[in-house]
Amino acid sequence: MTAIDSDVTEVRPVERHVDTLLRLEFPDGPTYLLLVEAQTKPDKAKPASWAYYLSYVRNRYGQQPILLVVCRDRTTALWASRPFRIGHPSHPNLTLTPLVLGPHNVPKITDYERAAADVPFAVFSAITHSNDPDAGAILNVLAEALQKTDDETRTICSELASSGLGDTPAAGIWRTLMETGLFSFRGFVAEGLREEGRVEGRVEGREEGRVADGVAKVTRLLEVRGIPVPADAHRRITTCKDPETLDLWFDRAITATTADELFTDPPQD
């Protein structure tokens, strides 16, 4: 047995960031702090970090924290679901058991009504199924549902989705939906997109800039969704000079199954 320094103060600053931290307030109930971590693969170092996050948040804010780990594959989700023990194997001092969401226990939400009824859960559906062939459809209905939410919810959920999607192909679809102005953003996501717009030379507030941007939005969204664009449809889009018409075509491109549907009024009920 050897004595070591008992001072546990961190002399040097160490940067530690949880992916997302949210305050959950319930009517007639306690307030919890939700730590959301997106995990892409098993990592033996992560449980110790999660334990630190939970202890730090509990001490700093004086409220009970909840750790939610969101995974894109079943293997990682099953790994994250097991209890992680700190201390002696026969009598651990701390047992960490995260709440875990993955493609095995989160449904694919591709219906607008279902997404609108629970937007945060639709975000988790998009993240956990980001490697699925239906990822585009999930993101499309999520984007539509976010249009009907308040600014704060829209910002939180859009940034949570951006963080959780990481570098998956679905992240490109989501980024396109954001860049094309489907809804208004605040925070670091919005600032990043505005900066890219400045670098790329986008000119806002000028009519010709709106037209060029509108053409790019429509053609890019059709491309990302994998919808073929015949030559006559492409010519019609790229020669359009009316920004309002281009905005209308973009809205229709979110759910269209063919390029021709952009130019046809939907049937009335």
Tab-separated table of C-alpha atoms in Angstrom:
chain	number	residue	atom	x	y	z
A	1	MET	CA	0.000	0.000	0.000
A	2	THR	CA	1.393	3.391	-1.044
A	3	ALA	CA	0.122	6.874	-0.189
A	4	ILE	CA	-0.378	9.293	-3.074
A	5	ASP	CA	-1.337	12.950	-3.260
A	6	SER	CA	-4.857	13.375	-1.869
A	7	ASP	CA	-5.515	16.696	-3.648
A	8	VAL	CA	-8.054	16.040	-6.425
A	9	THR	CA	-8.147	19.659	-7.616
A	10	GLU	CA	-7.504	20.047	-11.342
A	11	VAL	CA	-4.719	22.609	-11.615
A	12	ARG	CA	-4.724	22.750	-15.401
A	13	PRO	CA	-7.987	23.511	-17.196
A	14	VAL	CA	-9.373	20.482	-19.011
A	15	GLU	CA	-11.998	20.926	-21.708
A	16	ARG	CA	-14.920	18.534	-21.387
A	17	HIS	CA	-18.084	18.913	-23.426
A	18	VAL	CA	-21.259	16.893	-23.312
A	19	ASP	CA	-22.883	16.786	-26.757
A	20	THR	CA	-26.163	18.362	-25.598
A	21	LEU	CA	-27.463	19.461	-22.200
A	22	LEU	CA	-31.167	20.194	-21.804
A	23	ARG	CA	-33.341	21.137	-18.829
A	24	LEU	CA	-36.529	19.075	-18.595
A	25	GLU	CA	-39.308	20.726	-16.635
A	26	PHE	CA	-42.457	18.798	-15.791
A	27	PRO	CA	-45.696	20.304	-14.457
A	28	ASP	CA	-46.119	19.403	-10.779
A	29	GLY	CA	-42.865	17.460	-10.830
A	30	PRO	CA	-39.103	17.751	-10.403
A	31	THR	CA	-36.745	19.282	-12.932
A	32	TYR	CA	-34.123	17.061	-14.547
A	33	LEU	CA	-31.065	17.811	-16.632
A	34	LEU	CA	-30.805	15.633	-19.733
A	35	LEU	CA	-27.301	14.902	-21.012
A	36	VAL	CA	-27.474	13.612	-24.584
A	37	GLU	CA	-24.413	11.842	-25.968
A	38	ALA	CA	-24.171	10.537	-29.547
A	39	GLN	CA	-22.037	7.400	-29.576
A	40	THR	CA	-20.782	5.906	-32.844
A	41	LYS	CA	-18.826	2.916	-31.511
A	42	PRO	CA	-17.863	1.193	-28.240
A	43	ASP	CA	-15.227	3.176	-26.373
A	44	LYS	CA	-13.845	1.872	-23.102
A	45	ALA	CA	-12.854	5.386	-22.018
A	46	LYS	CA	-16.341	6.839	-22.379
A	47	PRO	CA	-18.014	5.437	-19.193
A	48	ALA	CA	-15.515	7.306	-17.009
A	49	SER	CA	-16.260	10.512	-18.916
A	50	TRP	CA	-20.007	9.938	-18.559
A	51	ALA	CA	-19.619	9.434	-14.811
A	52	TYR	CA	-17.697	12.721	-14.621
A	53	TYR	CA	-20.366	14.563	-16.630
A	54	LEU	CA	-23.139	13.322	-14.362
A	55	SER	CA	-21.294	14.236	-11.160
A	56	TYR	CA	-20.250	17.641	-12.457
A	57	VAL	CA	-23.734	18.605	-13.661
A	58	ARG	CA	-25.299	17.396	-10.405
A	59	ASN	CA	-22.862	19.461	-8.318
A	60	ARG	CA	-22.995	22.569	-10.482
A	61	TYR	CA	-26.752	22.853	-11.011
A	62	GLY	CA	-28.067	21.010	-7.953
A	63	GLN	CA	-30.552	19.022	-10.039
A	64	GLN	CA	-30.704	15.345	-10.929
A	65	PRO	CA	-29.074	14.508	-14.270
A	66	ILE	CA	-30.150	11.823	-16.726
A	67	LEU	CA	-27.717	10.390	-19.274
A	68	LEU	CA	-29.170	9.467	-22.670
A	69	VAL	CA	-26.861	7.786	-25.173
A	70	VAL	CA	-28.030	7.804	-28.802
A	71	CYS	CA	-26.476	5.201	-31.127
A	72	ARG	CA	-26.676	4.600	-34.871
A	73	ASP	CA	-26.186	0.816	-34.742
A	74	ARG	CA	-27.396	-2.044	-32.566
A	75	THR	CA	-23.926	-3.245	-31.543
A	76	THR	CA	-22.968	0.107	-30.046
A	77	ALA	CA	-26.387	0.474	-28.420
A	78	LEU	CA	-26.117	-2.914	-26.703
A	79	TRP	CA	-22.618	-2.044	-25.479
A	80	ALA	CA	-23.815	1.293	-24.066
A	81	SER	CA	-26.802	-0.349	-22.362
A	82	ARG	CA	-24.781	-2.561	-20.032
A	83	PRO	CA	-23.959	-1.429	-16.488
A	84	PHE	CA	-20.499	0.116	-16.128
A	85	ARG	CA	-19.025	-0.372	-12.668
A	86	ILE	CA	-16.388	1.722	-10.933
A	87	GLY	CA	-14.665	0.276	-7.905
A	88	HIS	CA	-13.876	-3.242	-6.696
A	89	PRO	CA	-15.541	-5.926	-8.880
A	90	SER	CA	-17.218	-7.568	-5.867
A	91	HIS	CA	-18.493	-4.298	-4.426
A	92	PRO	CA	-18.473	-1.426	-6.959
A	93	ASN	CA	-18.868	2.048	-5.511
A	94	LEU	CA	-20.616	3.367	-8.582
A	95	THR	CA	-22.699	1.644	-11.236
A	96	LEU	CA	-23.465	3.686	-14.370
A	97	THR	CA	-26.414	2.549	-16.487
A	98	PRO	CA	-27.293	5.007	-19.291
A	99	LEU	CA	-30.610	5.225	-21.048
A	100	VAL	CA	-29.885	4.118	-24.601
A	101	LEU	CA	-31.663	4.699	-27.905
A	102	GLY	CA	-30.718	2.832	-31.066
A	103	PRO	CA	-32.216	1.538	-34.301
A	104	HIS	CA	-33.403	-1.562	-32.442
A	105	ASN	CA	-35.725	0.312	-30.050
A	106	VAL	CA	-36.623	3.535	-31.917
A	107	PRO	CA	-39.098	3.348	-34.820
A	108	LYS	CA	-38.525	4.998	-38.177
A	109	ILE	CA	-40.800	8.034	-38.210
A	110	THR	CA	-41.644	8.838	-41.819
A	111	ASP	CA	-45.177	10.130	-41.192
A	112	TYR	CA	-45.625	13.868	-40.721
A	113	GLU	CA	-48.432	13.623	-38.181
A	114	ARG	CA	-46.390	11.307	-35.991
A	115	ALA	CA	-43.322	13.540	-36.217
A	116	ALA	CA	-45.320	16.668	-35.390
A	117	ALA	CA	-46.851	14.955	-32.352
A	118	ASP	CA	-43.414	14.379	-30.780
A	119	VAL	CA	-40.685	16.404	-32.480
A	120	PRO	CA	-37.837	15.515	-30.065
A	121	PHE	CA	-38.544	11.807	-30.551
A	122	ALA	CA	-38.547	12.384	-34.321
A	123	VAL	CA	-35.043	13.850	-33.905
A	124	PHE	CA	-33.903	10.678	-32.136
A	125	SER	CA	-35.485	8.623	-34.916
A	126	ALA	CA	-33.446	10.575	-37.469
A	127	ILE	CA	-30.204	10.084	-35.539
A	128	THR	CA	-30.614	6.389	-34.759
A	129	HIS	CA	-31.630	5.584	-38.346
A	130	SER	CA	-29.147	7.941	-40.022
A	131	ASN	CA	-27.508	5.002	-41.845
A	132	ASP	CA	-30.851	3.615	-43.034
A	133	PRO	CA	-32.049	3.908	-46.659
A	134	ASP	CA	-35.134	5.733	-45.320
A	135	ALA	CA	-33.038	8.429	-43.608
A	136	GLY	CA	-34.031	11.033	-46.194
A	137	ALA	CA	-37.732	10.444	-45.632
A	138	ILE	CA	-37.280	10.674	-41.854
A	139	LEU	CA	-35.400	13.964	-42.164
A	140	ASN	CA	-37.964	15.408	-44.557
A	141	VAL	CA	-40.886	14.885	-42.174
A	142	LEU	CA	-38.758	16.117	-39.260
A	143	ALA	CA	-37.997	19.319	-41.156
A	144	GLU	CA	-41.682	19.789	-41.952
A	145	ALA	CA	-42.643	19.229	-38.322
A	146	LEU	CA	-40.045	21.741	-37.119
A	147	GLN	CA	-41.678	24.454	-39.214
A	148	LYS	CA	-44.686	24.331	-36.890
A	149	THR	CA	-42.713	24.628	-33.637
A	150	ASP	CA	-41.612	27.680	-31.679
A	151	ASP	CA	-38.189	29.226	-32.283
A	152	GLU	CA	-36.551	27.738	-29.188
A	153	THR	CA	-37.729	24.195	-29.899
A	154	ARG	CA	-36.770	24.555	-33.545
A	155	THR	CA	-33.259	25.682	-32.642
A	156	ILE	CA	-32.666	23.033	-29.983
A	157	CYS	CA	-33.949	20.176	-32.127
A	158	SER	CA	-32.158	21.261	-35.299
A	159	GLU	CA	-28.845	21.578	-33.496
A	160	LEU	CA	-29.369	18.276	-31.691
A	161	ALA	CA	-29.987	16.602	-35.052
A	162	SER	CA	-26.892	18.213	-36.570
A	163	SER	CA	-24.748	17.022	-33.679
A	164	GLY	CA	-26.135	13.495	-33.662
A	165	LEU	CA	-25.949	12.903	-37.414
A	166	GLY	CA	-22.198	13.500	-37.376
A	167	ASP	CA	-20.524	12.668	-40.684
A	168	THR	CA	-23.156	10.252	-41.992
A	169	PRO	CA	-24.655	10.656	-45.485
A	170	ALA	CA	-27.848	11.751	-43.738
A	171	ALA	CA	-25.959	14.749	-42.366
A	172	GLY	CA	-25.587	16.009	-45.929
A	173	ILE	CA	-29.339	15.813	-46.466
A	174	TRP	CA	-29.983	17.628	-43.195
A	175	ARG	CA	-27.432	20.287	-44.018
A	176	THR	CA	-29.085	20.879	-47.375
A	177	LEU	CA	-32.477	21.292	-45.716
A	178	MET	CA	-30.983	23.873	-43.373
A	179	GLU	CA	-28.972	25.702	-46.010
A	180	THR	CA	-31.951	26.013	-48.291
A	181	GLY	CA	-33.883	28.025	-45.755
A	182	LEU	CA	-36.573	25.484	-44.914
A	183	PHE	CA	-36.838	27.138	-41.520
A	184	SER	CA	-35.109	29.852	-39.515
A	185	PHE	CA	-32.097	28.994	-37.351
A	186	ARG	CA	-30.346	30.589	-34.412
A	187	GLY	CA	-27.186	29.549	-32.584
A	188	PHE	CA	-23.967	27.983	-33.824
A	189	VAL	CA	-25.628	26.097	-36.689
A	190	ALA	CA	-27.091	29.268	-38.130
A	191	GLU	CA	-23.847	31.198	-37.727
A	192	GLY	CA	-21.874	28.447	-39.436
A	193	LEU	CA	-24.222	28.437	-42.399
A	194	ARG	CA	-24.184	32.217	-42.646
A	195	GLU	CA	-20.386	32.178	-42.671
A	196	GLU	CA	-20.317	29.579	-45.426
A	197	GLY	CA	-22.759	31.714	-47.371
A	198	ARG	CA	-20.440	34.675	-47.082
A	199	VAL	CA	-17.446	32.614	-48.192
A	200	GLU	CA	-19.338	31.272	-51.173
A	201	GLY	CA	-20.330	34.772	-52.162
A	202	ARG	CA	-24.042	34.531	-51.575
A	203	VAL	CA	-25.673	37.892	-51.904
A	204	GLU	CA	-28.741	38.258	-49.716
A	205	GLY	CA	-31.377	40.921	-50.212
A	206	ARG	CA	-30.821	41.310	-53.937
A	207	GLU	CA	-33.314	39.953	-56.422
A	208	GLU	CA	-30.776	38.190	-58.608
A	209	GLY	CA	-29.197	36.643	-55.540
A	210	ARG	CA	-32.568	35.274	-54.419
A	211	VAL	CA	-33.178	33.766	-57.853
A	212	ALA	CA	-29.778	32.100	-58.040
A	213	ASP	CA	-30.130	30.807	-54.502
A	214	GLY	CA	-33.637	29.529	-55.230
A	215	VAL	CA	-32.486	27.588	-58.279
A	216	ALA	CA	-29.648	26.052	-56.265
A	217	LYS	CA	-32.035	25.061	-53.468
A	218	VAL	CA	-34.470	23.247	-55.709
A	219	THR	CA	-31.893	21.434	-57.830
A	220	ARG	CA	-29.799	20.427	-54.815
A	221	LEU	CA	-32.776	19.078	-52.874
A	222	LEU	CA	-33.924	16.996	-55.846
A	223	GLU	CA	-30.391	15.671	-56.235
A	224	VAL	CA	-30.045	14.750	-52.556
A	225	ARG	CA	-33.448	13.021	-52.561
A	226	GLY	CA	-32.448	11.026	-55.636
A	227	ILE	CA	-35.284	12.292	-57.840
A	228	PRO	CA	-34.458	12.209	-61.599
A	229	VAL	CA	-34.760	15.586	-63.310
A	230	PRO	CA	-35.530	15.381	-67.051
A	231	ALA	CA	-33.967	17.962	-69.328
A	232	ASP	CA	-37.171	19.974	-69.771
A	233	ALA	CA	-37.759	20.124	-65.988
A	234	HIS	CA	-34.136	21.129	-65.389
A	235	ARG	CA	-34.418	23.866	-68.012
A	236	ARG	CA	-37.658	25.140	-66.447
A	237	ILE	CA	-36.070	25.341	-63.000
A	238	THR	CA	-32.806	26.954	-64.063
A	239	THR	CA	-34.457	29.581	-66.275
A	240	CYS	CA	-37.075	30.638	-63.718
A	241	LYS	CA	-36.603	34.260	-62.634
A	242	ASP	CA	-39.314	34.462	-59.986
A	243	PRO	CA	-38.033	33.783	-56.416
A	244	GLU	CA	-41.556	33.150	-55.081
A	245	THR	CA	-42.123	30.439	-57.681
A	246	LEU	CA	-38.791	28.864	-56.824
A	247	ASP	CA	-39.749	28.887	-53.136
A	248	LEU	CA	-42.995	27.115	-54.018
A	249	TRP	CA	-41.144	24.491	-56.057
A	250	PHE	CA	-38.728	23.939	-53.202
A	251	ASP	CA	-41.596	23.333	-50.769
A	252	ARG	CA	-43.072	20.787	-53.165
A	253	ALA	CA	-39.663	19.150	-53.684
A	254	ILE	CA	-39.623	18.121	-50.019
A	255	THR	CA	-42.288	15.470	-50.594
A	256	ALA	CA	-42.412	15.111	-54.385
A	257	THR	CA	-41.744	11.733	-55.958
A	258	THR	CA	-41.124	13.087	-59.478
A	259	ALA	CA	-39.800	16.378	-60.813
A	260	ASP	CA	-43.079	17.042	-62.624
A	261	GLU	CA	-44.887	17.304	-59.291
A	262	LEU	CA	-43.093	20.601	-58.674
A	263	PHE	CA	-45.061	22.278	-61.424
A	264	THR	CA	-48.517	20.832	-60.685
A	265	ASP	CA	-50.888	21.983	-57.977
A	266	PRO	CA	-51.622	19.137	-55.537
A	267	PRO	CA	-55.154	17.713	-55.703
A	268	GLN	CA	-57.652	19.349	-53.376
A	269	ASP	CA	-59.429	17.215	-50.755
